[in-house]
PDB file of C-alpha atoms in Angstrom:
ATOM      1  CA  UNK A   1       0.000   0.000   0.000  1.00  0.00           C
ATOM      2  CA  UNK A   2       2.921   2.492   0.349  1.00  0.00           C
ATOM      3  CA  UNK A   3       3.447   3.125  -3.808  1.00  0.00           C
ATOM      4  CA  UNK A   4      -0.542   4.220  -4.002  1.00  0.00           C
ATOM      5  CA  UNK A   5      -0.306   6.656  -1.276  1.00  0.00           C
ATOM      6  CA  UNK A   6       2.907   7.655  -2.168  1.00  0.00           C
ATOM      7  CA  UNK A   7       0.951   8.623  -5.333  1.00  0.00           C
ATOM      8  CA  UNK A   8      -2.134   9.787  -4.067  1.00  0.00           C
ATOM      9  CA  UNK A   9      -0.002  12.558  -1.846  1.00  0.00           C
ATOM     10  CA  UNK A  10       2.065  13.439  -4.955  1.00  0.00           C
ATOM     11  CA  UNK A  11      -1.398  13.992  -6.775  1.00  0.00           C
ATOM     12  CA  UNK A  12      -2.492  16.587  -3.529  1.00  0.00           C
ATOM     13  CA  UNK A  13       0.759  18.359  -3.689  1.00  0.00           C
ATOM     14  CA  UNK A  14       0.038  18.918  -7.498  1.00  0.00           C
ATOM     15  CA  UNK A  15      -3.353  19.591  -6.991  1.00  0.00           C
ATOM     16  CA  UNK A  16      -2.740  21.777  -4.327  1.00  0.00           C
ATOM     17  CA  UNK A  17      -0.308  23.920  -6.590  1.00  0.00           C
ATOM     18  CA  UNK A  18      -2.731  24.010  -9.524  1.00  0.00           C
ATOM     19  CA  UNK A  19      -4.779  25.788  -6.686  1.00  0.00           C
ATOM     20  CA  UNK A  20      -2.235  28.281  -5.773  1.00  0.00           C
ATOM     21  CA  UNK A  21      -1.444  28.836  -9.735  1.00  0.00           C
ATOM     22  CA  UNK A  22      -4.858  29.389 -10.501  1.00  0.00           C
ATOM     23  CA  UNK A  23      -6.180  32.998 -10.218  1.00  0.00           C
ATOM     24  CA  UNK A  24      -9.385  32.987 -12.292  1.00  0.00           C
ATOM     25  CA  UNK A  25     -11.967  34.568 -10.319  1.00  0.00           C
ATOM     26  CA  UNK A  26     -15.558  32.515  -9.489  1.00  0.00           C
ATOM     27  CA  UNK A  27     -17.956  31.398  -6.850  1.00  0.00           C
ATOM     28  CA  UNK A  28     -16.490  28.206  -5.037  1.00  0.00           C
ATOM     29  CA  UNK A  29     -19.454  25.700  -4.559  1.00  0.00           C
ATOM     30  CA  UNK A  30     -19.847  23.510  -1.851  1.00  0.00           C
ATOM     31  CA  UNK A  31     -21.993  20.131  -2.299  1.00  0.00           C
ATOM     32  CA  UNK A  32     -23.013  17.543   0.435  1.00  0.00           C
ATOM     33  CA  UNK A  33     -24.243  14.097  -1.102  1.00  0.00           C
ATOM     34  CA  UNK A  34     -25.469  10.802   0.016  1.00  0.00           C
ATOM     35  CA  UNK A  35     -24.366   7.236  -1.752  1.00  0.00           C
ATOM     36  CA  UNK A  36     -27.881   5.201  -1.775  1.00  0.00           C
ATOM     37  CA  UNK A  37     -26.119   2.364  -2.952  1.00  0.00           C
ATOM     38  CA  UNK A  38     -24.084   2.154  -0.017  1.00  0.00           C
ATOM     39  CA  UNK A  39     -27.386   1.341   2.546  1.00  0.00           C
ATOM     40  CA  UNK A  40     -27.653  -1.796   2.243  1.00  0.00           C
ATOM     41  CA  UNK A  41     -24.776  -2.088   4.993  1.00  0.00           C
ATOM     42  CA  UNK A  42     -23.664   2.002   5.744  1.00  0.00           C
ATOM     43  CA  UNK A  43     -24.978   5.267   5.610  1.00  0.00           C
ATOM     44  CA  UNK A  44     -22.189   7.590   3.903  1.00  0.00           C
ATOM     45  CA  UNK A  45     -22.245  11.178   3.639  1.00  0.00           C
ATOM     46  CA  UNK A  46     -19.376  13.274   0.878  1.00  0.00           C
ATOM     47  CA  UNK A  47     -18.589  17.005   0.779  1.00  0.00           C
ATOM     48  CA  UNK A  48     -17.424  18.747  -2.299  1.00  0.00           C
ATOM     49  CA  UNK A  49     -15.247  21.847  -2.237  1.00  0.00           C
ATOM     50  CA  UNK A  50     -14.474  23.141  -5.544  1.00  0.00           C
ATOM     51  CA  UNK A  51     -10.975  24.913  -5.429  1.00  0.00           C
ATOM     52  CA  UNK A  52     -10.416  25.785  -9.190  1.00  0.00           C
ATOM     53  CA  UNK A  53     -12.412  25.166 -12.004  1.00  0.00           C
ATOM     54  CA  UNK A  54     -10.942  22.103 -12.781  1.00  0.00           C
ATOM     55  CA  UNK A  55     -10.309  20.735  -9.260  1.00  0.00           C
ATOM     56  CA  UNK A  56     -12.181  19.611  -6.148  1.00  0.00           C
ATOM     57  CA  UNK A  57     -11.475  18.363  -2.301  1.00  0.00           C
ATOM     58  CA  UNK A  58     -13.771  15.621  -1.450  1.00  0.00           C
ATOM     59  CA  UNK A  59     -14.534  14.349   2.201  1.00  0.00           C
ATOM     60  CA  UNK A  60     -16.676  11.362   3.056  1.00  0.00           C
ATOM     61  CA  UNK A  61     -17.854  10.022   6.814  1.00  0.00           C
ATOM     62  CA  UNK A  62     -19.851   6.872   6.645  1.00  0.00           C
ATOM     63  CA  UNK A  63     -21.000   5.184   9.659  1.00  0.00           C
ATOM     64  CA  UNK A  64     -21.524   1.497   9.273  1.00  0.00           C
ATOM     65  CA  UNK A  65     -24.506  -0.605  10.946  1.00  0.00           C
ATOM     66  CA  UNK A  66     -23.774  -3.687   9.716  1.00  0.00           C
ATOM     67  CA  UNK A  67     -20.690  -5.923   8.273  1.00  0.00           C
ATOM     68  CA  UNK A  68     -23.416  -8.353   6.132  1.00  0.00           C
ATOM     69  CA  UNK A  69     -22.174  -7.922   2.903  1.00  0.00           C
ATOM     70  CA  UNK A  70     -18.150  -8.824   3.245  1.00  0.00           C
ATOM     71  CA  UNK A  71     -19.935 -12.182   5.551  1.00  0.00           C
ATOM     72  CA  UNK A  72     -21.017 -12.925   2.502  1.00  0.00           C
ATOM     73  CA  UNK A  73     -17.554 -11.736   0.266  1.00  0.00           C
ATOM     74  CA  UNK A  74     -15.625 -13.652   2.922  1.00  0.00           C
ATOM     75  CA  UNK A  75     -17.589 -16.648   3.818  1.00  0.00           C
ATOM     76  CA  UNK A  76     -20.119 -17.725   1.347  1.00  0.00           C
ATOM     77  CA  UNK A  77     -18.065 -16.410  -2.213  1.00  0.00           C
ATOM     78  CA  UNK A  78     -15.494 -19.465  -2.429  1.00  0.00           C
ATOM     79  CA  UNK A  79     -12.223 -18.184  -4.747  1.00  0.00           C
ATOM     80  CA  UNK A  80      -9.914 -20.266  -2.426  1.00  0.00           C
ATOM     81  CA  UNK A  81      -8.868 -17.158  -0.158  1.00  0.00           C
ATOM     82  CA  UNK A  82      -8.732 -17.711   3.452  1.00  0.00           C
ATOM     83  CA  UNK A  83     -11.333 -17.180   5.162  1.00  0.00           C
ATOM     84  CA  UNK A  84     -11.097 -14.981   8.865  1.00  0.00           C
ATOM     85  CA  UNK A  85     -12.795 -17.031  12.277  1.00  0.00           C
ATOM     86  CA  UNK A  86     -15.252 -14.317  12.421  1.00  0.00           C
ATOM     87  CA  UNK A  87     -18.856 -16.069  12.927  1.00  0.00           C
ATOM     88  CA  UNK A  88     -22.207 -15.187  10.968  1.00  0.00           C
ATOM     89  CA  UNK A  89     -23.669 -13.102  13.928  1.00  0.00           C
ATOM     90  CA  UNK A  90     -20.880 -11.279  14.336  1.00  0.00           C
ATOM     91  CA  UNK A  91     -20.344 -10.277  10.943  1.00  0.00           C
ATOM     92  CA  UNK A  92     -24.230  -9.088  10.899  1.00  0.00           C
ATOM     93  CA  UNK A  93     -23.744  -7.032  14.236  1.00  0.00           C
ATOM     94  CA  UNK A  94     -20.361  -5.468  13.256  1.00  0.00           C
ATOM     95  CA  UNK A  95     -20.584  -1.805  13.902  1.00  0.00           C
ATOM     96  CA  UNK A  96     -18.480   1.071  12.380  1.00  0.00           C
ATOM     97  CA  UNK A  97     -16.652   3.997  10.902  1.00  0.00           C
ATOM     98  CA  UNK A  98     -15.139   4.891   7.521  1.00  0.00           C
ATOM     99  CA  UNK A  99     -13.148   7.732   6.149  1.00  0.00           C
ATOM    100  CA  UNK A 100     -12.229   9.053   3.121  1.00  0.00           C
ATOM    101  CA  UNK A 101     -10.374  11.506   1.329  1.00  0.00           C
ATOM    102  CA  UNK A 102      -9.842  12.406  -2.475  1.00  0.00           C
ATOM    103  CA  UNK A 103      -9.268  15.094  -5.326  1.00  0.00           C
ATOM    104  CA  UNK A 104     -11.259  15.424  -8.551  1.00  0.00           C
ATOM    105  CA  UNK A 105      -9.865  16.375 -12.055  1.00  0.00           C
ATOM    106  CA  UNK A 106     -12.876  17.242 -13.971  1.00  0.00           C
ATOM    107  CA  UNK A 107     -11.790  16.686 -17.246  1.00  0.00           C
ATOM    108  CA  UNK A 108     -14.428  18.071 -19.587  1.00  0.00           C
ATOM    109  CA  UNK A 109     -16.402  20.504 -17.692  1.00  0.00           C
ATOM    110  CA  UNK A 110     -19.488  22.010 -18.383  1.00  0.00           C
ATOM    111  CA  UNK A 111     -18.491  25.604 -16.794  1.00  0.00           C
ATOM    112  CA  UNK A 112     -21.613  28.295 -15.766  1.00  0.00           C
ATOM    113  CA  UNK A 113     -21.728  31.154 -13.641  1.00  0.00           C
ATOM    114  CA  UNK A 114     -23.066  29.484  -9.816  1.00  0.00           C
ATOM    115  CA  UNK A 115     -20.582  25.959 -10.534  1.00  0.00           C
ATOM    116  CA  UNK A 116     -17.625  24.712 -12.115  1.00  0.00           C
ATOM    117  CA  UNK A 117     -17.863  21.061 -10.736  1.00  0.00           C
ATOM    118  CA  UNK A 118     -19.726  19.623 -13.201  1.00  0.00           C
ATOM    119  CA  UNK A 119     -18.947  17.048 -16.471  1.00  0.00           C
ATOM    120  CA  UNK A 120     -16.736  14.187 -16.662  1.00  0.00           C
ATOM    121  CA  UNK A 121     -14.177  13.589 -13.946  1.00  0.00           C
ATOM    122  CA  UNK A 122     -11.148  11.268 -12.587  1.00  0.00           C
ATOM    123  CA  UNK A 123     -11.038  10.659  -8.585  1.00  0.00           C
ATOM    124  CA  UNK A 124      -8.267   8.884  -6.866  1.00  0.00           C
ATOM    125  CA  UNK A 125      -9.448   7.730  -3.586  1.00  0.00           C
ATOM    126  CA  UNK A 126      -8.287   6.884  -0.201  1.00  0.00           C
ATOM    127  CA  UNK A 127     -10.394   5.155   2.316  1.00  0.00           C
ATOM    128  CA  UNK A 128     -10.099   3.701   5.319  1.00  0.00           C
ATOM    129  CA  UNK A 129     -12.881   1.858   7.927  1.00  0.00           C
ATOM    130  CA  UNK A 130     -12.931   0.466  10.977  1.00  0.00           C
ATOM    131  CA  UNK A 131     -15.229  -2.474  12.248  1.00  0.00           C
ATOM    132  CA  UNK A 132     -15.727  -3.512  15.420  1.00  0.00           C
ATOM    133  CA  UNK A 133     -17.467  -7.076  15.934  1.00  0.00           C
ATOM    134  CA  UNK A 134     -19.852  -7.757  19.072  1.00  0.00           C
ATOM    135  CA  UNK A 135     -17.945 -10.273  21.402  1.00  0.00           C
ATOM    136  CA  UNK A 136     -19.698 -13.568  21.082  1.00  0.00           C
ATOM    137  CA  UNK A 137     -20.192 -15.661  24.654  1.00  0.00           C
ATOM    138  CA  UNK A 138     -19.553 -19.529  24.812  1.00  0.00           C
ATOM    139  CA  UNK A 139     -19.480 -21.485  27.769  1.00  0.00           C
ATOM    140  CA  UNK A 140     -16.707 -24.278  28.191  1.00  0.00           C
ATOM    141  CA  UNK A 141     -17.051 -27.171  31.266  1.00  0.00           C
ATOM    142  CA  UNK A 142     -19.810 -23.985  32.907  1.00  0.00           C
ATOM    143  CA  UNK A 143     -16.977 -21.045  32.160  1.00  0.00           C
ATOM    144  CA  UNK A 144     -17.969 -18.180  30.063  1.00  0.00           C
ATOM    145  CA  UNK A 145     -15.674 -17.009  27.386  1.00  0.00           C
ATOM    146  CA  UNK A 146     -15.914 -14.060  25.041  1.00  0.00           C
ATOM    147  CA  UNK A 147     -14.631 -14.282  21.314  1.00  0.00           C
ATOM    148  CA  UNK A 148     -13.824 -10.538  20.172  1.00  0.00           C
ATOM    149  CA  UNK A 149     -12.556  -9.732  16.956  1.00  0.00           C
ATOM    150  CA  UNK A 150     -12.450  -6.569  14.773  1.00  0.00           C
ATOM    151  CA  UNK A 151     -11.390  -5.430  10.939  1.00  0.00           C
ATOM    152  CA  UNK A 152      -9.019  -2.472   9.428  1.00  0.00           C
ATOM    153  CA  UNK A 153      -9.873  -1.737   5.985  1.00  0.00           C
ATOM    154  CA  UNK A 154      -7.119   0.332   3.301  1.00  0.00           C
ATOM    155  CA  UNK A 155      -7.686   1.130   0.115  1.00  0.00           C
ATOM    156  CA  UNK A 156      -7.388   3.049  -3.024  1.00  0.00           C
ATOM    157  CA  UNK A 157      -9.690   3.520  -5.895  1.00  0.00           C
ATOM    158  CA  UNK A 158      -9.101   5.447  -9.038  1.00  0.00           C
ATOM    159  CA  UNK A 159     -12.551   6.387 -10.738  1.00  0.00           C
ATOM    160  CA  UNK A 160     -14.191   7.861 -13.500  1.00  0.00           C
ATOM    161  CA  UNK A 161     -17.743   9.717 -13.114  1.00  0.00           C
ATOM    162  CA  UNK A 162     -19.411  12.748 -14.543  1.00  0.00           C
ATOM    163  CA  UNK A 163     -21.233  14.948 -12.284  1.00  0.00           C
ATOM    164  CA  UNK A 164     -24.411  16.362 -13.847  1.00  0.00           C
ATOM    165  CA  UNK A 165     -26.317  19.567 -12.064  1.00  0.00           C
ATOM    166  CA  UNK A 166     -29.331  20.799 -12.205  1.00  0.00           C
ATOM    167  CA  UNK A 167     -30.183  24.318 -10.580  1.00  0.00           C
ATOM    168  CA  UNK A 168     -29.706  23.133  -6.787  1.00  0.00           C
ATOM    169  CA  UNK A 169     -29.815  19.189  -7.523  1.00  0.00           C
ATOM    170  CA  UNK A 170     -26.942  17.017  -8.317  1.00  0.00           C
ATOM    171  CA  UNK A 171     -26.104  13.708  -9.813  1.00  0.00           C
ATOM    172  CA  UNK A 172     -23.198  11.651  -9.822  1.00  0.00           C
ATOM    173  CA  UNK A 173     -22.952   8.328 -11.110  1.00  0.00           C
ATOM    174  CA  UNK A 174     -19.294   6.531 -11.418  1.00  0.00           C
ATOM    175  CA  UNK A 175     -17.331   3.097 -12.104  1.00  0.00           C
ATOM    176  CA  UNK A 176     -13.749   2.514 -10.816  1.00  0.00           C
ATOM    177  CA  UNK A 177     -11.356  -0.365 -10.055  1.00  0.00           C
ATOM    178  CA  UNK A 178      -8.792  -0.769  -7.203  1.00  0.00           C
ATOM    179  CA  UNK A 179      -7.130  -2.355  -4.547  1.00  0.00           C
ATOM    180  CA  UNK A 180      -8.799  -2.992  -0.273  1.00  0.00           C
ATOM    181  CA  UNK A 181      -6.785  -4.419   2.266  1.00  0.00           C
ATOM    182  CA  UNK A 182      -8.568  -6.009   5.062  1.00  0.00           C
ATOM    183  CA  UNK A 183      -6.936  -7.125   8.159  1.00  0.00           C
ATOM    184  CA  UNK A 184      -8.801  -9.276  10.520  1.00  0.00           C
ATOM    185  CA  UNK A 185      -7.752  -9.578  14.402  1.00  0.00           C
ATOM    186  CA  UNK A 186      -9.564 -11.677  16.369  1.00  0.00           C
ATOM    187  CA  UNK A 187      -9.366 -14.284  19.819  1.00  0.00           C
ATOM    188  CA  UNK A 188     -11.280 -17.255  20.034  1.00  0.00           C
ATOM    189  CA  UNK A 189     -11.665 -19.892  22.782  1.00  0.00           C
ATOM    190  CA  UNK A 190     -12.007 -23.499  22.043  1.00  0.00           C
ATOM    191  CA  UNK A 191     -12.665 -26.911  24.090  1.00  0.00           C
ATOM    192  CA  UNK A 192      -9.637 -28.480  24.173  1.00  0.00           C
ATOM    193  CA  UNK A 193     -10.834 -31.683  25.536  1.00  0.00           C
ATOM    194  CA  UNK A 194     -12.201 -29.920  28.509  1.00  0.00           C
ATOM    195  CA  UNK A 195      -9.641 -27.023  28.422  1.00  0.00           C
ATOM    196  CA  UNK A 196     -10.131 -23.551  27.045  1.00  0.00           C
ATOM    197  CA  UNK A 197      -7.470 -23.134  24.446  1.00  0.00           C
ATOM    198  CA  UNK A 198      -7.056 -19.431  23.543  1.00  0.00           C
ATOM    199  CA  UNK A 199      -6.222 -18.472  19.869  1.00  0.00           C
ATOM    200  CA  UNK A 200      -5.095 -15.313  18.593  1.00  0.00           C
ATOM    201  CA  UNK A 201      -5.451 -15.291  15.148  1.00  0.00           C
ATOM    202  CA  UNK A 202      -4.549 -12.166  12.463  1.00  0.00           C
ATOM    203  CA  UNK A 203      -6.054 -12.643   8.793  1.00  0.00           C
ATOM    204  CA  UNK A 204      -4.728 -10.638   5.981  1.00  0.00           C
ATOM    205  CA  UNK A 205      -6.884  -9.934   2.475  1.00  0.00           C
ATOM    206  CA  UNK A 206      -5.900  -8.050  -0.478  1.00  0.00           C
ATOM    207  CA  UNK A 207      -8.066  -8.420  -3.541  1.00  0.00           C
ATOM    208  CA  UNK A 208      -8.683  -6.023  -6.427  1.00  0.00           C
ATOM    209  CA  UNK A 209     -12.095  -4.088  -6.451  1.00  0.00           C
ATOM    210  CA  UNK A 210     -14.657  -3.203  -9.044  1.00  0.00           C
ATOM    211  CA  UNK A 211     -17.000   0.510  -8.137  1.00  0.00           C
ATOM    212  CA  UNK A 212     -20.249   1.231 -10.039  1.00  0.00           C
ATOM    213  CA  UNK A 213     -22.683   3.479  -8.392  1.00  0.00           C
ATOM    214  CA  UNK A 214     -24.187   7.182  -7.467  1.00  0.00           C
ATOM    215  CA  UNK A 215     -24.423   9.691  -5.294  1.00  0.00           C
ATOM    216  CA  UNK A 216     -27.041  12.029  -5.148  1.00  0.00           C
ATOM    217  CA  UNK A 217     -27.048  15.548  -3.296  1.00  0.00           C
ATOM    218  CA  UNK A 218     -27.630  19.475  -3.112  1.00  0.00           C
ATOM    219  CA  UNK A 219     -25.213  22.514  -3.744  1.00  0.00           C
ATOM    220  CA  UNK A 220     -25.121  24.665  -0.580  1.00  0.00           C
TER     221      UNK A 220
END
């Protein structure tokens, strides 16, 4: 993970000098949008600050509810990855936050007098989320035990959208690929022929990632 952030932080320096270079004079919108897609499992909220009529900051908060959808990424799609001792109701009772952090290049723009952040763009992305499972009781020879566990999540996506406006009302669909780290730490107890054995155990995924979706929002 070190060459993409290397990148991404060479892209904000540039960025942030285009920003410094660029004296044209207009009104710097601010957006706030939601990602419907993303409910099934989160509820994520974005800000956009243009800073030049070509670039924009984005900022995204999500707070997670649920951990359904990588139970079923991680236990029920079989690719022959490892799979991390996390059980079902855990996974569907993992709670959460996420961060991210990115720069737009809007490409061909569709310029008017309230907006510049509109038409086709390219968005690297960093994100990062953190899960925590629900310890999970069990009871070995009448002693109660707790399993705990939790997830880190890093990753980088580089994707293409266009941002469409109309009067107050935006519209942002996109499609992307890139690369998520999850790391898995969790501790387990098990009857070891009438003995709780203790297991720490540290599960490490990196797979490539596909993005299709849209946000939706309002210009402040």
């Amino acid at each position: 993970m070190k060459q993409p952030l290397l990148v991404i932080c060479l892209l904000c320096l540039s960025g942030m000098s285009l920003y410094a270079q660029d004296k044209t004079p207009f009104h710097r919108s601010t957006f706030i949008k939601v990602n419907p897609a993303r409910l099934i499992n989160q509820l994520e909220f974005s800000v956009e600050q243009e800073l030049t009529s070509r670039l924009s900051l984005e900022l995204g908060i999500a707070g997670i509810y649920t951990d359904y959808p990588d139970y079923i990424l991680a236990r029920k799609i079989d690719i022959g990855q490892k799979k991390p001792d996390i059980s079902t109701e855990q996974f569907v009772d993992g709670r959460g936050l996420g961060f991210s952090a990115s720069l737009r290049w809007y490409l061909v723009t569709q310029k008017d007098d309230i907006s510049r952040a509109q038409g086709t763009y390219f968005q690297p992305v960093l994100l990062y989320k953190k899960v925590f499972y629900p310890n999970e009781k069990i009871n070995i020879q009448g002693t109660e035990y707790e399993n705990t566990g939790d997830k880190d999540v890093y990753a980088i996506q580089f994707l293409l959208g266009r941002q469409i406006t109309r009067d107050r009302f935006i519209i942002d669909p996109y499609i992307g690929l890139g690369v998520r780290a999850k790391v898995y730490d969790y501790n387990n107890f098990y009857d070891n022929n009438g003995v709780a054995d203790s297991r720490d155990g540290r599960l490490i995924s990196v797979l490539p990632s596909l993005h299709l979706g849209i946000k939706i929002g309002l210009r402040l």
